[in-house]
XYZ file of C-alpha atoms in Angstrom:
157
model
C -7.055 7.681 -8.857
C -4.135 7.215 -10.554
C -2.710 5.033 -12.938
C -1.393 1.896 -11.902
C 0.825 -1.195 -13.141
C 2.718 -4.097 -11.430
C 6.037 -3.046 -9.965
C 8.550 -5.369 -11.674
C 12.364 -6.053 -10.519
C 15.513 -5.404 -12.372
C 16.605 -8.333 -14.086
C 20.227 -7.640 -11.418
C 17.669 -7.873 -8.180
C 18.442 -10.569 -5.574
C 16.409 -10.259 -2.041
C 17.664 -9.703 0.828
C 18.891 -12.250 2.937
C 16.297 -13.373 5.520
C 13.990 -10.469 4.057
C 10.321 -11.862 4.758
C 7.632 -12.566 2.172
C 4.890 -10.852 1.047
C 2.102 -13.145 1.047
C -0.811 -11.738 2.521
C -2.451 -8.572 4.058
C -4.829 -7.876 6.536
C -4.980 -11.762 6.844
C -6.327 -12.534 3.262
C -3.563 -14.252 1.348
C -3.422 -12.940 -2.208
C -4.765 -15.332 -4.709
C -8.541 -15.491 -2.094
C -11.026 -14.864 -4.166
C -13.211 -11.816 -3.348
C -16.524 -13.080 -2.016
C -13.884 -15.377 0.717
C -12.545 -12.216 1.329
C -15.378 -10.386 2.165
C -16.465 -13.254 4.463
C -13.071 -12.974 6.073
C -13.228 -8.838 6.112
C -17.141 -8.809 8.081
C -16.360 -11.779 10.239
C -13.612 -9.856 11.243
C -15.457 -7.131 12.089
C -13.863 -4.322 9.587
C -15.702 -1.977 8.156
C -16.478 -2.337 4.383
C -17.147 0.841 2.729
C -18.505 -0.920 -0.420
C -17.262 -3.447 -3.225
C -17.559 -4.462 -6.613
C -15.875 -7.518 -9.466
C -12.812 -6.111 -8.448
C -12.207 -3.882 -5.126
C -12.999 -3.886 -1.347
C -13.347 -0.653 -0.158
C -12.629 -0.402 3.736
C -12.967 2.157 6.326
C -10.937 2.873 8.888
C -8.004 0.253 8.924
C -4.584 -0.476 11.477
C -1.740 -1.144 8.851
C 1.992 -1.282 9.922
C 0.937 0.518 13.482
C -0.635 3.389 11.581
C -4.353 4.505 11.107
C -5.391 4.352 7.678
C -9.009 6.096 7.226
C -9.601 4.610 3.597
C -7.959 1.206 2.437
C -8.787 -0.813 -1.192
C -7.985 -4.406 -1.780
C -8.254 -5.213 -5.602
C -8.841 -8.646 -7.183
C -8.223 -10.071 -10.509
C -8.644 -13.128 -12.625
C -6.033 -14.846 -9.747
C -7.841 -13.357 -6.842
C -6.528 -10.524 -4.449
C -3.957 -8.882 -6.663
C -2.770 -5.843 -4.140
C -3.747 -3.660 -1.419
C -4.065 0.338 -0.794
C -3.706 1.998 2.216
C -4.777 6.255 1.747
C -4.047 8.748 4.179
C -3.983 12.416 3.666
C -3.421 15.607 5.223
C -4.626 19.255 4.740
C -1.240 20.362 5.132
C 2.283 19.339 4.086
C 3.778 15.956 6.580
C 5.809 13.572 4.987
C 5.959 12.233 8.458
C 4.584 8.725 7.822
C 6.519 8.084 4.514
C 9.504 9.127 5.854
C 9.104 6.013 8.986
C 7.773 3.633 6.193
C 10.773 4.566 4.261
C 13.218 3.873 7.573
C 11.103 0.052 8.341
C 10.836 -1.306 5.196
C 14.312 -0.232 4.389
C 15.426 -2.196 7.525
C 13.423 -4.843 6.389
C 14.100 -5.430 2.702
C 17.481 -3.485 2.412
C 17.566 -0.557 -0.212
C 14.430 0.550 -2.830
C 14.394 -1.041 -5.991
C 13.095 2.093 -7.229
C 13.178 5.964 -5.958
C 11.353 9.152 -7.161
C 12.707 12.335 -4.817
C 10.956 14.483 -7.433
C 8.740 17.667 -7.490
C 7.870 17.458 -3.714
C 7.048 13.250 -4.817
C 8.382 10.733 -2.557
C 8.480 7.261 -3.605
C 9.852 3.571 -3.020
C 9.469 -0.098 -3.659
C 10.876 -2.718 -2.107
C 10.534 -6.919 -3.295
C 10.934 -9.746 -1.246
C 11.914 -12.935 -1.557
C 8.534 -14.061 -3.258
C 8.642 -11.001 -6.230
C 5.502 -9.758 -3.595
C 6.259 -5.783 -3.421
C 5.440 -2.877 -0.926
C 5.925 0.533 -2.482
C 5.057 3.481 -0.107
C 3.996 7.030 -2.062
C 3.813 10.791 -0.967
C 2.606 13.843 -3.409
C -0.055 16.245 -3.598
C -2.789 16.418 -5.418
C -6.356 18.371 -5.495
C -8.982 16.146 -4.299
C -12.976 15.427 -5.520
C -13.277 18.102 -4.124
C -10.640 20.430 -4.997
C -8.660 21.209 -2.076
C -5.085 20.477 -2.421
C -4.136 16.978 0.021
C -1.483 15.580 0.779
C -1.459 12.176 0.005
C 0.497 9.096 2.036
C -0.371 5.997 0.174
C 0.821 2.508 1.192
C 0.373 -0.547 -1.438
C 1.619 -4.433 -0.791
C 0.877 -6.590 -3.882
C 2.310 -10.148 -5.227
């Protein structure tokens, strides 16, 4: 688990004309309470791995036309704040990152933040409503001690 902070658009940022807003994920509107989210997910057949006061852990989720073995919905005082989809391989494979990068670039224009250094690829886009999407690709050691290559997709508001 890496430290996280909400990305902020630069003062000069302007949304791409006609870009879609980011208001929900998996059919749950950002700001929805955790108990309502759990009811929604259960009623739609999602596999809930567990949950706590500020997170719901999901298994085997489809998002952006990809399968994600692990997903987490994060909650704050204002309800659902962000989501994170995680995919890892035992070998270098940035294909998913590259595909999503192309797709978001077409939808939202050039990213407001991009990192390409030391094997890390990361990019962030903002929607007209200040919703955001970040994709990240990097190698890191898993809890079991094995080197893995992680692609992470994050949506938030």
